[in-house]
PDB file of C-alpha atoms in Angstrom:
ATOM      1  CA  UNK A 711     -30.040   9.788 -59.752  1.00  0.00           C
ATOM      2  CA  UNK A 712     -30.757  11.528 -56.359  1.00  0.00           C
ATOM      3  CA  UNK A 713     -34.678  10.816 -55.975  1.00  0.00           C
ATOM      4  CA  UNK A 714     -36.216   7.417 -56.017  1.00  0.00           C
ATOM      5  CA  UNK A 715     -39.852   7.282 -54.964  1.00  0.00           C
ATOM      6  CA  UNK A 716     -42.996   9.323 -56.624  1.00  0.00           C
ATOM      7  CA  UNK A 717     -46.802  10.007 -55.772  1.00  0.00           C
ATOM      8  CA  UNK A 718     -47.257  12.313 -58.754  1.00  0.00           C
ATOM      9  CA  UNK A 719     -48.217  11.491 -62.098  1.00  0.00           C
ATOM     10  CA  UNK A 720     -45.530  14.177 -63.822  1.00  0.00           C
ATOM     11  CA  UNK A 721     -43.063  13.328 -61.098  1.00  0.00           C
ATOM     12  CA  UNK A 722     -44.031   9.200 -61.663  1.00  0.00           C
ATOM     13  CA  UNK A 723     -43.336   9.700 -65.802  1.00  0.00           C
ATOM     14  CA  UNK A 724     -39.727  11.485 -64.721  1.00  0.00           C
ATOM     15  CA  UNK A 725     -38.586   8.684 -62.186  1.00  0.00           C
ATOM     16  CA  UNK A 726     -39.419   6.328 -64.488  1.00  0.00           C
ATOM     17  CA  UNK A 727     -37.595   8.410 -67.410  1.00  0.00           C
ATOM     18  CA  UNK A 728     -34.695   8.775 -64.922  1.00  0.00           C
ATOM     19  CA  UNK A 729     -35.299   5.102 -63.659  1.00  0.00           C
ATOM     20  CA  UNK A 730     -34.842   3.652 -67.177  1.00  0.00           C
ATOM     21  CA  UNK A 731     -31.671   6.283 -68.308  1.00  0.00           C
ATOM     22  CA  UNK A 732     -29.712   5.476 -65.163  1.00  0.00           C
ATOM     23  CA  UNK A 733     -30.278   1.843 -65.449  1.00  0.00           C
ATOM     24  CA  UNK A 734     -28.948   2.093 -69.382  1.00  0.00           C
ATOM     25  CA  UNK A 735     -26.104   5.055 -68.090  1.00  0.00           C
ATOM     26  CA  UNK A 736     -24.361   1.881 -65.546  1.00  0.00           C
ATOM     27  CA  UNK A 737     -25.145  -0.803 -68.193  1.00  0.00           C
ATOM     28  CA  UNK A 738     -27.265  -2.636 -66.156  1.00  0.00           C
ATOM     29  CA  UNK A 739     -29.060  -6.267 -66.654  1.00  0.00           C
ATOM     30  CA  UNK A 740     -32.964  -4.312 -65.862  1.00  0.00           C
ATOM     31  CA  UNK A 741     -34.388  -1.662 -63.890  1.00  0.00           C
ATOM     32  CA  UNK A 742     -37.580  -2.668 -61.163  1.00  0.00           C
ATOM     33  CA  UNK A 743     -40.386   0.158 -60.522  1.00  0.00           C
ATOM     34  CA  UNK A 744     -42.810  -0.953 -57.976  1.00  0.00           C
ATOM     35  CA  UNK A 745     -45.899   0.788 -56.528  1.00  0.00           C
ATOM     36  CA  UNK A 746     -45.532   1.498 -52.830  1.00  0.00           C
ATOM     37  CA  UNK A 747     -46.960  -1.560 -50.457  1.00  0.00           C
ATOM     38  CA  UNK A 748     -49.695  -0.710 -49.190  1.00  0.00           C
ATOM     39  CA  UNK A 749     -50.794  -1.374 -45.099  1.00  0.00           C
ATOM     40  CA  UNK A 750     -52.903  -3.789 -46.735  1.00  0.00           C
ATOM     41  CA  UNK A 751     -50.847  -5.736 -48.754  1.00  0.00           C
ATOM     42  CA  UNK A 752     -49.757  -9.439 -47.469  1.00  0.00           C
ATOM     43  CA  UNK A 753     -47.168 -10.975 -48.194  1.00  0.00           C
ATOM     44  CA  UNK A 754     -49.561 -13.596 -50.921  1.00  0.00           C
ATOM     45  CA  UNK A 755     -50.546  -9.832 -52.282  1.00  0.00           C
ATOM     46  CA  UNK A 756     -47.452  -8.235 -53.182  1.00  0.00           C
ATOM     47  CA  UNK A 757     -47.547  -4.451 -54.659  1.00  0.00           C
ATOM     48  CA  UNK A 758     -47.337  -4.834 -58.416  1.00  0.00           C
ATOM     49  CA  UNK A 759     -44.163  -4.253 -60.139  1.00  0.00           C
ATOM     50  CA  UNK A 760     -42.672  -3.830 -63.426  1.00  0.00           C
ATOM     51  CA  UNK A 761     -38.886  -3.854 -65.544  1.00  0.00           C
ATOM     52  CA  UNK A 762     -37.277  -2.577 -67.997  1.00  0.00           C
ATOM     53  CA  UNK A 763     -34.564  -3.804 -69.254  1.00  0.00           C
ATOM     54  CA  UNK A 764     -33.531  -3.975 -73.648  1.00  0.00           C
ATOM     55  CA  UNK A 765     -36.158  -1.641 -74.883  1.00  0.00           C
ATOM     56  CA  UNK A 766     -38.577  -4.104 -73.922  1.00  0.00           C
ATOM     57  CA  UNK A 767     -41.115  -4.150 -69.905  1.00  0.00           C
ATOM     58  CA  UNK A 768     -41.819  -6.969 -68.110  1.00  0.00           C
ATOM     59  CA  UNK A 769     -44.657  -7.533 -66.262  1.00  0.00           C
ATOM     60  CA  UNK A 770     -47.024  -9.620 -64.153  1.00  0.00           C
ATOM     61  CA  UNK A 771     -50.560  -9.734 -64.788  1.00  0.00           C
ATOM     62  CA  UNK A 772     -53.800 -11.873 -63.094  1.00  0.00           C
ATOM     63  CA  UNK A 773     -56.615 -12.526 -65.879  1.00  0.00           C
ATOM     64  CA  UNK A 774     -58.333  -9.634 -65.388  1.00  0.00           C
ATOM     65  CA  UNK A 775     -55.274  -7.459 -65.490  1.00  0.00           C
ATOM     66  CA  UNK A 776     -54.148  -8.963 -69.168  1.00  0.00           C
ATOM     67  CA  UNK A 777     -57.344  -7.943 -70.139  1.00  0.00           C
ATOM     68  CA  UNK A 778     -57.429  -4.405 -68.971  1.00  0.00           C
ATOM     69  CA  UNK A 779     -53.079  -4.567 -70.308  1.00  0.00           C
ATOM     70  CA  UNK A 780     -54.776  -5.056 -73.750  1.00  0.00           C
ATOM     71  CA  UNK A 781     -57.128  -2.235 -74.042  1.00  0.00           C
ATOM     72  CA  UNK A 782     -54.111   0.208 -72.495  1.00  0.00           C
ATOM     73  CA  UNK A 783     -51.730  -1.110 -75.073  1.00  0.00           C
ATOM     74  CA  UNK A 784     -54.448  -0.143 -78.252  1.00  0.00           C
ATOM     75  CA  UNK A 785     -53.598   3.248 -76.605  1.00  0.00           C
ATOM     76  CA  UNK A 786     -49.881   3.200 -76.876  1.00  0.00           C
ATOM     77  CA  UNK A 787     -48.613   1.915 -80.856  1.00  0.00           C
ATOM     78  CA  UNK A 788     -45.316   2.305 -79.936  1.00  0.00           C
ATOM     79  CA  UNK A 789     -45.679  -0.719 -77.384  1.00  0.00           C
ATOM     80  CA  UNK A 790     -46.874  -4.491 -78.055  1.00  0.00           C
ATOM     81  CA  UNK A 791     -47.003  -7.734 -76.132  1.00  0.00           C
ATOM     82  CA  UNK A 792     -43.706  -9.482 -77.626  1.00  0.00           C
ATOM     83  CA  UNK A 793     -44.598 -12.431 -75.482  1.00  0.00           C
ATOM     84  CA  UNK A 794     -46.479 -13.705 -72.901  1.00  0.00           C
ATOM     85  CA  UNK A 795     -46.161 -16.801 -70.477  1.00  0.00           C
ATOM     86  CA  UNK A 796     -48.699 -18.984 -67.773  1.00  0.00           C
ATOM     87  CA  UNK A 797     -47.292 -18.571 -64.690  1.00  0.00           C
ATOM     88  CA  UNK A 798     -48.061 -21.565 -62.203  1.00  0.00           C
ATOM     89  CA  UNK A 799     -49.289 -20.029 -58.654  1.00  0.00           C
ATOM     90  CA  UNK A 800     -46.524 -21.239 -55.439  1.00  0.00           C
ATOM     91  CA  UNK A 801     -49.631 -22.370 -53.659  1.00  0.00           C
ATOM     92  CA  UNK A 802     -53.133 -23.861 -54.302  1.00  0.00           C
ATOM     93  CA  UNK A 803     -54.651 -20.919 -52.706  1.00  0.00           C
ATOM     94  CA  UNK A 804     -53.289 -18.503 -55.515  1.00  0.00           C
ATOM     95  CA  UNK A 805     -53.998 -18.542 -59.287  1.00  0.00           C
ATOM     96  CA  UNK A 806     -52.567 -18.495 -62.118  1.00  0.00           C
ATOM     97  CA  UNK A 807     -50.909 -15.585 -63.740  1.00  0.00           C
ATOM     98  CA  UNK A 808     -48.935 -14.219 -66.760  1.00  0.00           C
ATOM     99  CA  UNK A 809     -45.793 -12.852 -67.781  1.00  0.00           C
ATOM    100  CA  UNK A 810     -45.693 -10.852 -70.097  1.00  0.00           C
ATOM    101  CA  UNK A 811     -43.294  -8.763 -71.949  1.00  0.00           C
ATOM    102  CA  UNK A 812     -43.806  -5.789 -74.242  1.00  0.00           C
ATOM    103  CA  UNK A 813     -41.569  -4.446 -77.099  1.00  0.00           C
ATOM    104  CA  UNK A 814     -40.916  -0.537 -76.023  1.00  0.00           C
ATOM    105  CA  UNK A 815     -39.962   1.080 -79.420  1.00  0.00           C
ATOM    106  CA  UNK A 816     -40.573   4.604 -77.374  1.00  0.00           C
ATOM    107  CA  UNK A 817     -38.381   7.231 -75.383  1.00  0.00           C
ATOM    108  CA  UNK A 818     -37.756   7.423 -72.069  1.00  0.00           C
ATOM    109  CA  UNK A 819     -40.828   9.673 -71.233  1.00  0.00           C
ATOM    110  CA  UNK A 820     -43.186   7.901 -73.716  1.00  0.00           C
ATOM    111  CA  UNK A 821     -41.956   4.693 -71.826  1.00  0.00           C
ATOM    112  CA  UNK A 822     -42.394   7.297 -67.840  1.00  0.00           C
ATOM    113  CA  UNK A 823     -46.306   7.676 -69.477  1.00  0.00           C
ATOM    114  CA  UNK A 824     -46.979   3.662 -70.659  1.00  0.00           C
ATOM    115  CA  UNK A 825     -45.324   2.090 -67.694  1.00  0.00           C
ATOM    116  CA  UNK A 826     -47.826   5.003 -65.247  1.00  0.00           C
ATOM    117  CA  UNK A 827     -50.715   3.937 -66.892  1.00  0.00           C
ATOM    118  CA  UNK A 828     -49.983   0.503 -66.544  1.00  0.00           C
ATOM    119  CA  UNK A 829     -50.132   0.839 -62.916  1.00  0.00           C
ATOM    120  CA  UNK A 830     -53.508   2.486 -63.072  1.00  0.00           C
ATOM    121  CA  UNK A 831     -55.334   0.980 -65.433  1.00  0.00           C
ATOM    122  CA  UNK A 832     -53.975  -2.580 -65.761  1.00  0.00           C
ATOM    123  CA  UNK A 833     -53.303  -2.502 -61.989  1.00  0.00           C
ATOM    124  CA  UNK A 834     -56.259  -0.456 -60.688  1.00  0.00           C
ATOM    125  CA  UNK A 835     -54.087   2.067 -59.092  1.00  0.00           C
ATOM    126  CA  UNK A 836     -55.325   4.980 -57.171  1.00  0.00           C
ATOM    127  CA  UNK A 837     -54.199   8.606 -59.171  1.00  0.00           C
ATOM    128  CA  UNK A 838     -51.868   9.695 -56.294  1.00  0.00           C
ATOM    129  CA  UNK A 839     -50.205   5.701 -55.546  1.00  0.00           C
ATOM    130  CA  UNK A 840     -46.800   6.077 -55.319  1.00  0.00           C
ATOM    131  CA  UNK A 841     -44.147   4.261 -57.121  1.00  0.00           C
ATOM    132  CA  UNK A 842     -39.920   3.627 -55.626  1.00  0.00           C
ATOM    133  CA  UNK A 843     -37.552   2.886 -58.605  1.00  0.00           C
ATOM    134  CA  UNK A 844     -36.368  -1.250 -56.636  1.00  0.00           C
ATOM    135  CA  UNK A 845     -33.591  -1.717 -58.200  1.00  0.00           C
ATOM    136  CA  UNK A 846     -31.726   0.178 -61.653  1.00  0.00           C
TER     137      UNK A 846
END
């Protein structure tokens, strides 16, 4: 891989597909994609991320995001929830969330499409958000 960020839909989909392929070629434990940090992000509000390993996507969601994820999954038949676990907050100010593992029975390009949709439809990012491959 020669580039690690993208900020258009087509480029982000290609970035995800390339990241998944590089992860597979390198036989790494997992790869991580993360939205670029925004100036308004605080340590309590880190940018959203998605990990991929062995045909499974891993992400954390709030209750509202989990509802949006279910709606998104209804449009992508090759992706199904394999497991979900409640994540207890680290501080009293945070609310509990859910860690979700999604089986992805699709090629790398379709995984890219799904991941791009997750960042927009589930995490509410704008169409021009920047995505980074932060770990391969």
